[in-house]
Short mmCIF file of C-alpha atoms in Angstrom, two decimals:
data_model
loop_
_atom_site.label_atom_id
_atom_site.label_comp_id
_atom_site.label_asym_id
_atom_site.label_seq_id
_atom_site.Cartn_x
_atom_site.Cartn_y
_atom_site.Cartn_z
CA ASN A 94 -2.55 1.88 -18.00
CA TYR A 95 -0.17 0.61 -20.38
CA ASP A 96 2.01 -0.93 -17.71
CA ILE A 97 -0.90 -2.79 -16.26
CA ILE A 98 -1.94 -4.20 -19.81
CA ASN A 99 1.87 -4.98 -20.29
CA THR A 100 1.81 -7.33 -17.19
CA ASN A 101 -1.44 -9.35 -18.38
CA ILE A 102 -1.12 -12.95 -17.68
CA ASN A 103 -0.44 -13.99 -21.45
CA ARG A 104 2.42 -11.38 -21.55
CA VAL A 105 1.00 -10.16 -24.98
CA ALA A 106 2.11 -6.64 -25.48
CA PRO A 107 1.55 -4.37 -28.45
CA ASP A 108 4.75 -3.71 -30.55
CA ASP A 109 4.58 0.13 -30.29
CA PRO A 110 2.43 1.51 -27.33
CA LYS A 111 2.22 4.83 -28.59
CA PRO A 112 -1.17 4.36 -30.35
CA LEU A 113 -2.41 2.51 -27.25
CA ILE A 114 -1.46 5.06 -24.96
CA GLU A 115 -2.87 7.90 -27.00
CA TYR A 116 -6.36 5.95 -27.50
CA ILE A 117 -6.28 5.68 -23.66
CA ALA A 118 -5.68 9.30 -22.98
CA GLU A 119 -8.16 10.29 -25.79
CA ARG A 120 -11.02 7.84 -24.76
CA GLY A 121 -10.45 8.94 -20.97
CA GLN A 122 -10.97 12.62 -22.14
CA ARG A 123 -14.24 11.71 -24.14
CA LEU A 124 -15.48 10.00 -21.05
CA ARG A 125 -14.45 12.72 -18.82
CA ASP A 126 -16.41 15.24 -21.23
CA THR A 127 -19.36 12.96 -21.49
CA LEU A 128 -19.71 12.91 -17.45
CA SER A 129 -19.03 16.65 -17.32
CA ASN A 130 -22.00 17.40 -19.71
CA LEU A 131 -24.20 14.99 -17.77
CA GLY A 132 -23.23 17.14 -14.65
CA VAL A 133 -20.88 14.60 -13.02
CA ASP A 134 -17.55 15.81 -11.51
CA CYS A 135 -14.76 13.47 -11.71
CA ALA A 136 -12.27 13.82 -9.30
CA ASP A 137 -8.59 13.35 -9.87
CA ILE A 138 -7.15 10.17 -8.41
CA SER A 139 -3.45 10.93 -9.11
CA TYR A 140 -1.25 9.58 -6.26
CA PRO A 141 -0.45 12.95 -4.59
CA LEU A 142 3.00 12.28 -3.20
CA SER A 143 6.40 11.73 -4.57
CA GLU A 144 8.37 8.57 -4.39
CA ASN A 145 9.67 7.51 -0.96
CA ASP A 146 7.67 10.16 0.93
CA LEU A 147 5.34 7.42 2.44
CA VAL A 148 7.00 4.07 3.27
CA ILE A 149 6.69 0.90 4.83
CA ASN A 150 9.44 1.25 7.24
CA GLU A 151 9.26 -2.07 9.00
CA PHE A 152 6.93 -4.92 10.03
CA MET A 153 6.70 -8.26 12.26
CA ALA A 154 5.14 -11.27 11.18
CA SER A 155 5.92 -13.46 13.89
CA SER A 156 5.46 -12.34 17.79
CA ASP A 157 4.40 -13.22 21.37
CA ASN A 158 4.38 -11.58 24.54
CA LEU A 159 7.77 -11.35 24.69
CA SER A 160 8.24 -9.07 21.76
CA GLY A 161 7.44 -5.93 23.83
CA VAL A 162 4.90 -4.68 21.03
CA GLU A 163 1.08 -5.23 22.24
CA GLU A 164 -2.17 -3.94 20.61
CA PRO A 165 -4.49 -1.91 22.73
CA ASP A 166 -6.80 -4.93 23.22
CA GLY A 167 -3.54 -6.84 24.65
CA GLY A 168 -2.63 -9.17 21.84
CA THR A 169 0.63 -9.32 19.98
CA PRO A 170 -0.50 -9.68 16.53
CA ASP A 171 1.61 -9.11 13.27
CA TRP A 172 2.17 -5.25 12.49
CA ILE A 173 3.25 -2.77 9.65
CA GLU A 174 4.84 0.48 10.40
CA LEU A 175 4.40 3.29 8.01
CA HIS A 176 6.60 6.15 7.73
CA ASN A 177 6.23 9.57 6.73
CA ASN A 178 9.75 10.73 5.38
CA THR A 179 8.65 14.30 4.65
CA ASN A 180 8.13 17.70 6.64
CA SER A 181 4.82 17.74 6.06
CA ASP A 182 1.74 15.82 7.50
CA ILE A 183 0.60 13.02 5.07
CA THR A 184 -3.15 12.26 5.21
CA ILE A 185 -3.92 8.53 4.52
CA ASP A 186 -7.38 7.46 3.47
CA LYS A 187 -9.92 5.15 1.67
CA HIS A 188 -7.69 5.73 -1.53
CA TYR A 189 -4.64 3.91 -0.08
CA TYR A 190 -4.24 -0.01 0.05
CA LEU A 191 -2.18 -2.65 1.60
CA SER A 192 -1.85 -6.22 0.91
CA ASP A 193 -0.14 -9.35 1.22
CA ASP A 194 -1.08 -10.53 -2.23
CA LYS A 195 0.53 -9.28 -5.49
CA ASP A 196 -2.43 -10.54 -7.65
CA PHE A 197 -4.88 -8.78 -5.22
CA PRO A 198 -3.08 -5.19 -4.40
CA LYS A 199 -6.27 -3.50 -3.18
CA LYS A 200 -6.93 -6.22 -0.72
CA TRP A 201 -7.52 -4.03 2.26
CA ASN A 202 -7.91 -0.09 2.35
CA PHE A 203 -8.01 2.27 5.32
CA PRO A 204 -11.70 2.72 6.54
CA GLU A 205 -11.18 6.40 7.46
CA GLU A 206 -8.87 9.44 7.31
CA VAL A 207 -5.56 9.05 9.46
CA ILE A 208 -2.87 11.55 9.68
CA ILE A 209 0.91 10.60 9.79
CA PRO A 210 2.59 13.35 11.02
CA ALA A 211 5.99 15.05 9.62
CA ASP A 212 8.91 12.44 9.90
CA GLY A 213 6.04 10.31 12.00
CA TYR A 214 4.87 6.85 12.30
CA LEU A 215 1.79 4.79 11.97
CA ILE A 216 1.32 1.22 13.20
CA VAL A 217 -1.26 -0.86 11.24
CA TRP A 218 -2.22 -4.02 12.93
CA ALA A 219 -2.16 -7.11 10.44
CA ASP A 220 -4.39 -9.51 12.34
CA LYS A 221 -8.01 -9.49 10.48
CA ASP A 222 -9.69 -8.18 13.82
CA VAL A 223 -11.00 -5.14 12.05
CA HIS A 224 -13.62 -4.27 14.77
CA GLN A 225 -10.81 -3.55 17.44
CA GLN A 226 -9.37 -0.43 18.68
CA GLU A 227 -7.13 1.48 16.11
CA ILE A 228 -6.58 0.35 12.56
CA HIS A 229 -6.45 -3.24 11.95
CA ALA A 230 -6.07 -4.70 8.43
CA GLY A 231 -8.00 -7.54 6.77
CA PHE A 232 -5.36 -9.74 6.61
CA LYS A 233 -2.07 -11.39 8.33
CA ILE A 234 1.48 -11.35 7.43
CA GLU A 235 2.91 -14.59 6.24
CA LYS A 236 6.04 -15.62 8.71
CA ASP A 237 7.25 -17.94 6.25
CA GLY A 238 7.70 -15.37 3.53
CA GLY A 239 5.57 -13.55 1.26
CA ASP A 240 4.81 -10.02 -0.21
CA LEU A 241 3.63 -7.00 1.27
CA LEU A 242 2.44 -4.14 -0.92
CA MET A 243 0.98 -0.60 -0.64
CA THR A 244 -1.00 0.86 -3.50
CA TYR A 245 -2.89 3.85 -4.28
CA GLU A 246 -6.37 3.98 -5.77
CA ASN A 247 -4.86 4.38 -9.24
CA MET A 248 -2.82 1.59 -8.84
CA THR A 249 0.27 3.24 -8.31
CA GLU A 250 2.91 1.20 -6.58
CA ILE A 251 3.80 2.92 -3.49
CA GLN A 252 5.69 -0.18 -1.87
CA ASN A 253 6.12 -3.72 -2.91
CA ILE A 254 8.23 -5.79 -0.62
CA SER A 255 9.38 -9.12 -0.88
CA TYR A 256 10.77 -11.18 1.99
CA GLY A 257 11.74 -14.56 3.30
CA ASN A 258 11.13 -16.48 6.56
CA GLN A 259 10.65 -14.24 9.42
CA ILE A 260 12.12 -14.72 13.00
CA LEU A 261 10.00 -14.69 16.05
CA ASN A 262 10.08 -11.08 17.88
CA GLN A 263 12.31 -9.46 15.23
CA GLY A 264 11.31 -6.91 12.89
CA TYR A 265 11.93 -6.68 9.37
CA ALA A 266 13.11 -3.25 9.06
CA ARG A 267 14.70 -0.47 6.71
CA PHE A 268 18.11 0.35 7.95
CA PRO A 269 18.62 3.01 8.20
CA ASN A 270 15.35 4.11 9.05
CA GLY A 271 12.84 5.13 6.39
CA THR A 272 15.22 5.15 3.49
CA GLY A 273 17.47 2.11 3.76
CA ASP A 274 17.17 -1.79 2.70
CA PHE A 275 15.31 -4.15 5.06
CA VAL A 276 17.25 -6.23 7.43
CA ILE A 277 16.08 -8.40 10.26
#
């Protein structure tokens, strides 16, 4: 919470964050106690994975029918490839978000549970066609450059990628796969 407060628009930050951090922790505990006394169970929404367990591995913001990548309905929209860097399955659910806007990191969340197998991949079509087959995000990727983010419910930033102008039919991908820097 301190990190979120510290990034406010006016760039106002407390001189010593310790009292603020302690207050937030104490207030959180008082709220949990109050809700518990009312019979409400508060689920933990801490990010359950380690850094780089789940990554945005590749994306394409500009493609046509020569790209070789088609969605099930036959189009060639933007797409985002997620990669599970672990030896265990990862379940993505409504607590995971993708966005193309740093000021709106919770722009689109997964509508249902999806499992990415160990060392596996998941394609999310970024075309606003949310009613088509498979997974379609509610935004498109800017081909002239922009940002691509993945966050968790508690605002844990899983990925934050800033990129420049994209080239037709060429992905922007990690090299080496799953761990490296992004290259066209």
